[in-house]
Short mmCIF file of C-alpha atoms in Angstrom, two decimals:
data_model
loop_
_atom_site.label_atom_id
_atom_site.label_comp_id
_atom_site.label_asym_id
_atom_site.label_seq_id
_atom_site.Cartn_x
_atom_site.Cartn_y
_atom_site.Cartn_z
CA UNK A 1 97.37 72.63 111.20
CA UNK A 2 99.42 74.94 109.25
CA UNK A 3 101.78 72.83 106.42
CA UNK A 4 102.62 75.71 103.63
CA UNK A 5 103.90 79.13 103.31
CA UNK A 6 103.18 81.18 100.15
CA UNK A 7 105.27 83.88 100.08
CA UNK A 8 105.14 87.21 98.19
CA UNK A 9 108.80 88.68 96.99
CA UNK A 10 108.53 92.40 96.46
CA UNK A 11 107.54 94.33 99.46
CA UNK A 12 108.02 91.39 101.71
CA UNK A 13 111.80 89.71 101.74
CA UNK A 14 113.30 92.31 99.44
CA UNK A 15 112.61 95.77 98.72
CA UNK A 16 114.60 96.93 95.72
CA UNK A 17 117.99 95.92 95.83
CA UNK A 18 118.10 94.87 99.48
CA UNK A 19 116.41 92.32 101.95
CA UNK A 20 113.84 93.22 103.85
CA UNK A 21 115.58 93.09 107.61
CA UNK A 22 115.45 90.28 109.02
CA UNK A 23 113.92 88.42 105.94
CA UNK A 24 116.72 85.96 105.84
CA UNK A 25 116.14 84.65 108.65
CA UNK A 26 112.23 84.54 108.80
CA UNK A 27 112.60 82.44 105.96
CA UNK A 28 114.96 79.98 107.88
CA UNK A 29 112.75 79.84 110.69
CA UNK A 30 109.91 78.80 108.54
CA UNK A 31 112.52 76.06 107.00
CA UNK A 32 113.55 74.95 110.48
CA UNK A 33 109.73 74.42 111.42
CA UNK A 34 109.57 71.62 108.99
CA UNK A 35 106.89 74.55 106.96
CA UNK A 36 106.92 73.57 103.11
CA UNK A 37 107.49 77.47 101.76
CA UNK A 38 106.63 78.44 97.83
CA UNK A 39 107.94 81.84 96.97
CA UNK A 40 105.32 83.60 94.72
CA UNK A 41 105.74 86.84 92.36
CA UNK A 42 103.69 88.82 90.24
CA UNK A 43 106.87 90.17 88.80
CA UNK A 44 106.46 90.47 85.20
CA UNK A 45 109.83 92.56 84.34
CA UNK A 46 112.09 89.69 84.99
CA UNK A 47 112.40 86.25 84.14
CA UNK A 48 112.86 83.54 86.45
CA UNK A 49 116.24 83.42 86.60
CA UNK A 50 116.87 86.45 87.01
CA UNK A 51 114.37 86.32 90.20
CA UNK A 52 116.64 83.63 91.24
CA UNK A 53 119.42 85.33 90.85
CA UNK A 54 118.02 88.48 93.18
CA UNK A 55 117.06 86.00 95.89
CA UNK A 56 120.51 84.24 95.98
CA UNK A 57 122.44 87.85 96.29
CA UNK A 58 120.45 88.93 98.88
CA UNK A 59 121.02 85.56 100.82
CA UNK A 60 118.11 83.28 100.20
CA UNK A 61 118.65 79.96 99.25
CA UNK A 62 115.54 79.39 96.60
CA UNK A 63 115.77 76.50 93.97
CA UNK A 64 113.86 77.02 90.94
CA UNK A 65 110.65 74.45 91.92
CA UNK A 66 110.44 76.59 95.06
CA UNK A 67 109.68 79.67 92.95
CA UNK A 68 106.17 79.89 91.09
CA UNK A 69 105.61 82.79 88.54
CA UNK A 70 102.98 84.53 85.88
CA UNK A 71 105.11 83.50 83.13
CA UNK A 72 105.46 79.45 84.00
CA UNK A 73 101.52 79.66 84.41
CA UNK A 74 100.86 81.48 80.75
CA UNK A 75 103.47 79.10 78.70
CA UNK A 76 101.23 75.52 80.45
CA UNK A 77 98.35 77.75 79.19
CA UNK A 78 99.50 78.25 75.90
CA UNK A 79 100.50 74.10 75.45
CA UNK A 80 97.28 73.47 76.48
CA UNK A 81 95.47 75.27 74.38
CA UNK A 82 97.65 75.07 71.37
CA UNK A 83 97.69 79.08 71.22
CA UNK A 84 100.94 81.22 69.93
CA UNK A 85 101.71 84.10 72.07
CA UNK A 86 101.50 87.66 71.34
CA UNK A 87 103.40 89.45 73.77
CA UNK A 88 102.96 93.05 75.21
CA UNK A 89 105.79 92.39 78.02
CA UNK A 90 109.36 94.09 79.35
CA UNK A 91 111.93 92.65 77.18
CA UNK A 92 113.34 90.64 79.65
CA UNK A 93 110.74 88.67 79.90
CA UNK A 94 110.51 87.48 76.49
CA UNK A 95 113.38 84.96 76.29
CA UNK A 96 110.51 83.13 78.64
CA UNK A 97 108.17 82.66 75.69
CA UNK A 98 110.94 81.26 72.87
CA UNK A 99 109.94 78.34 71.33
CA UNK A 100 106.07 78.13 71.85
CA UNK A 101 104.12 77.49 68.52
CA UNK A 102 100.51 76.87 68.51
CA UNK A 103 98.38 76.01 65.67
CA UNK A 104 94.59 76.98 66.62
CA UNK A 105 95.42 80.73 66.76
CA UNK A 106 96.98 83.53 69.19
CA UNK A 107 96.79 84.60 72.68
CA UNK A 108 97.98 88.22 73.71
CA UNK A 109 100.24 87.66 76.69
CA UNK A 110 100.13 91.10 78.97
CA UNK A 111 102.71 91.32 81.58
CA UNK A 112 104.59 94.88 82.81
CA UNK A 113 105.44 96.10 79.58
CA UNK A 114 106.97 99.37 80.72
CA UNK A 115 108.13 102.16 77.84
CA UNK A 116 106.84 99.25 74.95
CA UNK A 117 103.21 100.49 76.10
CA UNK A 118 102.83 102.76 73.84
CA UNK A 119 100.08 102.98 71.20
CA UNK A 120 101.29 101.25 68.49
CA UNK A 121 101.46 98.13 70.47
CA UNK A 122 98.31 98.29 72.36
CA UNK A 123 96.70 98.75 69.25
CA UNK A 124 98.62 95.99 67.68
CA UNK A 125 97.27 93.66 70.39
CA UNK A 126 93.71 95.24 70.09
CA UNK A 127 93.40 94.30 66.59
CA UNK A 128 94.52 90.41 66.97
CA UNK A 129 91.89 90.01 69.88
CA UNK A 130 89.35 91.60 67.30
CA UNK A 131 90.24 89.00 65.05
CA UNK A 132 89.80 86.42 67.73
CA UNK A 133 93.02 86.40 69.90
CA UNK A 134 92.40 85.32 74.14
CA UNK A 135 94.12 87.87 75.75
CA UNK A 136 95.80 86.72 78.97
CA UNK A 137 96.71 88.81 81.71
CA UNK A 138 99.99 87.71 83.44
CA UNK A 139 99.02 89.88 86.56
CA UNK A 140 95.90 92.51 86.86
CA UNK A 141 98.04 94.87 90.07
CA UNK A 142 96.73 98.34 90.19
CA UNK A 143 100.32 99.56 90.94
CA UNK A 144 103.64 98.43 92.25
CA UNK A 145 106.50 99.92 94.17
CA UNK A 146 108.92 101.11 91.91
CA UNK A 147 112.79 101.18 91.98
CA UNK A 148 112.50 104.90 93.48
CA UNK A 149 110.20 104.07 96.27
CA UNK A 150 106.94 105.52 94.87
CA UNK A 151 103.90 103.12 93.84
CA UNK A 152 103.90 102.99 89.92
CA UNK A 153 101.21 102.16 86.66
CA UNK A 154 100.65 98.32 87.14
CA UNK A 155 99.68 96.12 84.19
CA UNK A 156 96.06 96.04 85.39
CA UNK A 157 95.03 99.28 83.80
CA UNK A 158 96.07 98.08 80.47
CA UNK A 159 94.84 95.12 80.65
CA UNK A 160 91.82 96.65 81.57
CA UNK A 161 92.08 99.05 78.57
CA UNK A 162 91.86 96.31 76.48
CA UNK A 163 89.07 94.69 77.50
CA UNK A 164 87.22 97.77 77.33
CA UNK A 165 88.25 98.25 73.83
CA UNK A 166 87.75 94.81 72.60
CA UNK A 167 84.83 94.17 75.16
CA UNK A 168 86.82 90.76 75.65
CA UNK A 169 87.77 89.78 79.44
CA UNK A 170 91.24 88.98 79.82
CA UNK A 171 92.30 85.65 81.53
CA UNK A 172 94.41 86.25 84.55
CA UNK A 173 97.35 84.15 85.04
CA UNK A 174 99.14 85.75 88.00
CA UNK A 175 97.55 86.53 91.72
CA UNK A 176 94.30 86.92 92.54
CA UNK A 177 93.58 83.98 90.23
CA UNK A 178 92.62 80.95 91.75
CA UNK A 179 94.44 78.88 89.35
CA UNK A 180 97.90 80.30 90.20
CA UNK A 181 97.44 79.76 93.89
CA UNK A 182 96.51 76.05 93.79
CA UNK A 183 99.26 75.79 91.15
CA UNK A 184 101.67 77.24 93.59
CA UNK A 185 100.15 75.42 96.30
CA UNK A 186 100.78 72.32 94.08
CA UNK A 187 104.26 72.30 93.62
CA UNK A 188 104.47 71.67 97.81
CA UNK A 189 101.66 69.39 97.96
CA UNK A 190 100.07 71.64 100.24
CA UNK A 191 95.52 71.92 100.07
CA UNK A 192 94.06 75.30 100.59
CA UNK A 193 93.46 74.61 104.05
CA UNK A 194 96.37 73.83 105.34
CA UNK A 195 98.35 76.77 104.20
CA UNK A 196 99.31 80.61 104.79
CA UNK A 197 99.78 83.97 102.61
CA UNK A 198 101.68 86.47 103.31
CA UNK A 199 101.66 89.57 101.13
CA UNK A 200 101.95 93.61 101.30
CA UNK A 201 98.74 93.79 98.81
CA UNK A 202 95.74 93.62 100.42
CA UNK A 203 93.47 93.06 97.80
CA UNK A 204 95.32 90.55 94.94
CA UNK A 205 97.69 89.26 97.76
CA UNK A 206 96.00 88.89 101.08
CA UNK A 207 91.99 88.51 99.50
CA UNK A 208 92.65 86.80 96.83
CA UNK A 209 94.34 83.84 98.76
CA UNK A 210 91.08 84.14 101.47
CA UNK A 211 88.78 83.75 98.49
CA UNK A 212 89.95 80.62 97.71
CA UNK A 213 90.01 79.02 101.08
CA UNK A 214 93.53 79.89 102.23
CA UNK A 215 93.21 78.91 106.40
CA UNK A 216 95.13 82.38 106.69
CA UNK A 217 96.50 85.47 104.77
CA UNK A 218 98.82 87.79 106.31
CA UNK A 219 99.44 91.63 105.37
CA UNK A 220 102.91 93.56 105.97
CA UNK A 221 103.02 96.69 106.83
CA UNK A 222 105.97 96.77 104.03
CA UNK A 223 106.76 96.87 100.49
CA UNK A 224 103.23 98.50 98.42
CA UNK A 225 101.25 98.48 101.66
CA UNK A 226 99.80 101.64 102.83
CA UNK A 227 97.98 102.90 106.43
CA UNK A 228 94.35 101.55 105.61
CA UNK A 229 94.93 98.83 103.57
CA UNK A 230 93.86 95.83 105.76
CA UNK A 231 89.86 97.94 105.81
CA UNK A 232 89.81 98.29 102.14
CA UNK A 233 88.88 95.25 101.02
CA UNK A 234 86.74 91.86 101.61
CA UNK A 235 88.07 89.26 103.06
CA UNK A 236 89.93 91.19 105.25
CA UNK A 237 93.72 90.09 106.10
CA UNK A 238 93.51 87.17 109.37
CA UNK A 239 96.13 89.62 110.81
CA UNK A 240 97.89 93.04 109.68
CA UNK A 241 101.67 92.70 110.87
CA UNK A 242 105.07 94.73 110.82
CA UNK A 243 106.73 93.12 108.30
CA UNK A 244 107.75 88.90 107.66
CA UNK A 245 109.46 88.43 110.52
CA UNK A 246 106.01 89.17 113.12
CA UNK A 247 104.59 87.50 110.60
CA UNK A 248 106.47 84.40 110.74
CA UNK A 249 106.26 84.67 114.58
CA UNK A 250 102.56 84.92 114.17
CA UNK A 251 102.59 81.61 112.34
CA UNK A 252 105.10 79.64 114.24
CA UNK A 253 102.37 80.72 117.23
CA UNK A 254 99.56 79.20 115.66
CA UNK A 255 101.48 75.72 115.01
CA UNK A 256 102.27 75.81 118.51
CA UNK A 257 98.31 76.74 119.42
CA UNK A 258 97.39 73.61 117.25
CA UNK A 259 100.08 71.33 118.74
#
């Protein structure tokens, strides 16, 4: 039986500044189901309250345990393991890493960085993972959809840049790592099993969730997705769908299969 909902933000409730039509009220029909729902990002430009902020002008009602991010899983990393961060990030993520002292070395924290790629900095980070920094990667996407509707650089190819260079492998916070997705699944005390994806990336989205044992994972034909993506990688998507709301159909459906 279906309990949880994982649900992906950009390219499936909102696209740029608006909802995705008829998002609002997918949502509330996986509320009024009795479905626990966790709303996941790879988003590594903003900080969580400025995610909250997005969902709350565009009409969703999300409180801040119901959202699960990159950023929350790299600062439990970084108590744990007693690590300073390094960051490579968009400035407005940084306020999310104030505070956090560690006293057996650095990590380098990679997120979206945008313009503050440049050399200097990559090469900054290069040379404190040379010296023995962990370099953590707060999300490994190929590309995103950008604010003018075409798919953009991702953090993934410099994170993957410096790994090459330092012949280090970066730790990946965000989705497709199994960690985030039980930690997300956490917070709604929801097992693998028992719950649903739905995402407009086939591979770190849809695959990754499968990997781990997700019952189902559901791709949108919305947001980053493009004609092909549901055959271009393994496991392949449970079902490939319009957009959230014949997705949400497609999962009330199934509850009412298993009833």
């Amino acid at each position: 039986m279906i309990k949880g909902v994982l649900l992906d933000l950009a390219g499936v409730i909102y696209d740029g500044e608006d909802a995705v039509p008829g998002a609002t009220e997918a949502v509330a029909r996986l509320h009024e189901a009795g479905l626990l729902v966790c709303f996941v990002s790879n988003t590594t430009r903003s900080n969580k309250q400025a995610v909250l902020d997005r969902l709350a002008r565009l009409g969703f009602s999300v409180t801040s345990d119901e959202l699960f991010t990159p950023a929350q899983a790299a600062r439990n990393w970084l108590r744990k393991h007693e690590r300073s961060p390094h960051l490579l990030l968009h400035p407005d993520l940084i306020q999310e890493f104030q505070g956090l002292e560690g006293s057996r070395g650095k990590a380098i924290v990679v997120g979206d960085a945008g313009d503050a790629f440049d050399y200097e900095a990559l090469n900054a980070a290069f040379r404190e993972l040379v010296e023995g920094a962990e370099l953590l990667a707060l999300a490994a996407n190929r590309t995103f959809r950008d604010s003018d509707g075409k798919l953009s650089l991702d953090a993934g190819a410099f994170v993957a840049a410096l790994e090459f260079a330092s012949q280090r492998d970066a730790i990946v916070l965000g989705k497709p790592a199994p960690a985030f997705f039980r930690s997300a699944l956490a917070t709604i005390n929801c097992t693998e099993g028992e719950a649903v994806m739905i995402g407009d990336d086939a591979e770190t989205d849809v695959a990754g969730a499968l990997r781990i044992g997700f019952a189902h994972a559901l791709l949108v034909r919305t947001g980053k997705y493009r004609h092909g993506d549901e055959g271009r990688f393994e496991p392949a998507p449970t079902a490939t769908l319009r957009d959230i709301s014949a997705a949400v159909d497609w999962i009330l459906a199934k509850r009412r299969e298993a009833g």
